[in-house]
């Protein structure tokens, strides 16, 4: 039975690696944010606006516990999921947890391209975005580093880098 939780900051590659690894292992892929949006028929941004962060994090916690029961699954968590309640402890007790570790400069490069798609980043200039990412990573690192495995996910720019990253991730997880 395979149950892997991918954690890390937005733009770290959780969905990219998760989908590819799930396909290669012939298991299900679950993006926690997508599950929440499908269940509530609202975007994460809309839920945040409607319920506030505390309300959203309760929804996220509940959904994590639901998908944490699935077997043969790769779960891509939201960037903040490990940082609330006992979520990291729960994931560690249910399966293998992997922190996709990416330098803030790489995250900036990735997120700048998709900045308009992420409400929390939308109105920031480049300097504000860089600072926001660095500060958020610093605050969250104590949660991310509770993952059982730490994986360097800097190189995901093309298919060959993704393939090589999957090879290294499988070696790390011994799967």
Coordinates of C-alpha atoms in Angstrom, one line a residue:
X1 CA 0.0 0.0 0.0
X2 CA 1.3 3.4 -1.0
X3 CA 0.3 6.6 0.7
X4 CA 2.5 9.6 0.2
X5 CA 1.9 13.2 1.2
X6 CA 3.8 15.9 -0.7
X7 CA 4.3 19.1 1.2
X8 CA 6.0 22.4 0.5
X9 CA 5.4 26.0 -0.5
X10 CA 3.2 27.0 -3.4
X11 CA 5.2 26.5 -6.6
X12 CA 7.4 23.8 -5.1
X13 CA 6.2 21.2 -7.6
X14 CA 3.8 19.2 -5.5
X15 CA 1.3 18.8 -8.3
X16 CA 3.9 18.3 -11.0
X17 CA 5.7 15.6 -9.2
X18 CA 2.6 14.1 -7.6
X19 CA 0.8 13.6 -10.9
X20 CA 3.8 12.2 -12.6
X21 CA 4.7 9.8 -9.7
X22 CA 1.1 8.6 -9.4
X23 CA 1.0 7.8 -13.1
X24 CA 4.3 6.0 -12.9
X25 CA 3.2 4.0 -9.9
X26 CA -0.3 3.4 -11.2
X27 CA -1.9 4.9 -8.1
X28 CA -4.4 7.8 -7.6
X29 CA -3.3 11.4 -7.4
X30 CA -5.2 13.8 -5.1
X31 CA -4.7 17.5 -4.9
X32 CA -6.1 18.5 -1.6
X33 CA -7.1 22.0 -2.8
X34 CA -8.9 20.5 -5.8
X35 CA -10.8 18.2 -3.5
X36 CA -11.9 21.1 -1.3
X37 CA -13.0 23.1 -4.4
X38 CA -14.9 20.1 -5.8
X39 CA -16.7 19.4 -2.5
X40 CA -17.7 23.0 -1.8
X41 CA -18.2 24.1 -5.4
X42 CA -16.0 27.2 -4.6
X43 CA -12.4 28.1 -5.1
X44 CA -10.0 28.1 -2.2
X45 CA -9.9 31.9 -2.6
X46 CA -13.7 32.1 -2.3
X47 CA -13.7 29.9 0.7
X48 CA -11.0 31.9 2.4
X49 CA -13.0 35.1 1.8
X50 CA -16.2 33.6 3.0
X51 CA -15.0 31.6 6.0
X52 CA -11.7 33.4 6.9
X53 CA -8.5 31.6 7.4
X54 CA -9.6 29.7 10.5
X55 CA -12.8 28.5 8.8
X56 CA -10.8 27.4 5.7
X57 CA -8.2 25.6 7.8
X58 CA -11.0 23.6 9.5
X59 CA -12.3 22.6 6.1
X60 CA -8.8 21.7 4.9
X61 CA -8.2 19.6 8.1
X62 CA -11.4 17.7 7.6
X63 CA -10.6 17.0 4.0
X64 CA -7.1 15.9 4.8
X65 CA -8.4 13.3 7.2
X66 CA -10.7 12.0 4.5
X67 CA -8.1 11.7 1.8
X68 CA -5.6 10.4 4.5
X69 CA -7.7 7.2 4.6
X70 CA -7.3 6.5 0.9
X71 CA -4.9 3.7 -0.1
X72 CA -2.5 3.7 -3.1
X73 CA -2.5 7.5 -3.4
X74 CA -0.2 10.4 -3.8
X75 CA -1.6 13.5 -2.0
X76 CA -0.5 17.0 -2.9
X77 CA -1.3 19.2 0.1
X78 CA -1.9 22.9 0.1
X79 CA 1.2 25.0 1.0
X80 CA -0.3 25.9 4.4
X81 CA -1.7 22.4 5.3
X82 CA 1.2 21.2 7.4
X83 CA 1.3 24.5 9.4
X84 CA -2.1 24.1 11.2
X85 CA -3.5 21.9 13.9
X86 CA -1.8 18.5 14.1
X87 CA -1.8 18.1 10.3
X88 CA 1.8 17.3 10.0
X89 CA 1.7 14.7 12.8
X90 CA -1.4 13.2 11.2
X91 CA 0.2 12.9 7.8
X92 CA 3.4 11.4 9.4
X93 CA 1.2 8.8 11.1
X94 CA -0.7 7.8 7.9
X95 CA 2.0 7.6 5.3
X96 CA 5.3 8.9 3.9
X97 CA 5.7 12.6 4.1
X98 CA 8.0 14.5 1.7
X99 CA 8.9 18.2 2.0
X100 CA 9.7 19.5 -1.5
X101 CA 12.5 21.9 -0.6
X102 CA 13.0 24.8 -3.1
X103 CA 15.1 27.9 -2.7
X104 CA 13.1 31.2 -2.5
X105 CA 14.7 32.5 -5.7
X106 CA 13.4 29.5 -7.6
X107 CA 9.9 29.8 -6.1
X108 CA 9.9 33.5 -7.0
X109 CA 10.7 32.6 -10.7
X110 CA 8.0 30.0 -10.8
X111 CA 5.3 32.0 -8.9
X112 CA 6.0 35.3 -10.8
X113 CA 4.8 33.5 -14.0
X114 CA 1.5 32.4 -12.4
X115 CA 1.1 35.3 -10.0
X116 CA -2.2 36.4 -11.5
X117 CA -3.7 33.0 -10.7
X118 CA -3.0 33.2 -7.0
X119 CA -5.1 35.9 -5.2
X120 CA -2.6 36.1 -2.3
X121 CA 0.2 37.1 -4.7
X122 CA -1.8 39.1 -7.3
X123 CA -1.1 42.7 -6.2
X124 CA 2.5 42.4 -5.2
X125 CA 5.4 43.9 -7.2
X126 CA 8.6 41.9 -7.7
X127 CA 10.3 43.1 -4.5
X128 CA 7.2 42.5 -2.4
X129 CA 6.7 39.0 -3.9
X130 CA 10.4 38.0 -3.2
X131 CA 10.0 39.3 0.4
X132 CA 6.6 37.6 0.9
X133 CA 8.0 34.2 -0.3
X134 CA 11.1 34.4 1.9
X135 CA 9.2 35.4 5.0
X136 CA 6.5 32.7 4.5
X137 CA 9.1 30.0 4.0
X138 CA 10.9 31.1 7.1
X139 CA 7.7 30.9 9.1
X140 CA 6.6 27.6 7.7
X141 CA 10.0 25.8 7.7
X142 CA 9.5 24.4 11.2
X143 CA 6.4 22.6 10.0
X144 CA 7.8 21.5 6.6
X145 CA 10.9 20.0 8.1
X146 CA 8.8 17.7 10.2
X147 CA 8.3 15.6 7.1
X148 CA 10.0 12.2 7.1
X149 CA 11.8 13.0 3.9
X150 CA 13.3 16.2 2.4
X151 CA 13.6 16.4 -1.3
X152 CA 15.4 19.0 -3.5
X153 CA 12.8 20.0 -6.1
X154 CA 14.7 22.8 -7.7
X155 CA 14.9 21.3 -11.2
X156 CA 11.4 20.8 -12.7
X157 CA 11.7 23.0 -15.7
X158 CA 11.3 20.4 -18.5
X159 CA 10.4 16.7 -19.0
X160 CA 13.9 15.4 -18.5
X161 CA 14.3 17.2 -15.2
X162 CA 10.9 16.0 -14.0
X163 CA 11.8 12.4 -15.0
X164 CA 15.2 12.7 -13.2
X165 CA 13.4 14.1 -10.1
X166 CA 10.9 11.2 -10.1
X167 CA 13.8 8.8 -10.4
X168 CA 15.5 10.5 -7.4
X169 CA 12.3 10.7 -5.4
X170 CA 11.6 7.0 -6.0
X171 CA 15.1 6.2 -4.8
X172 CA 14.7 8.3 -1.7
X173 CA 11.3 6.7 -0.8
X174 CA 12.5 3.2 -1.9
X175 CA 9.5 2.6 -4.2

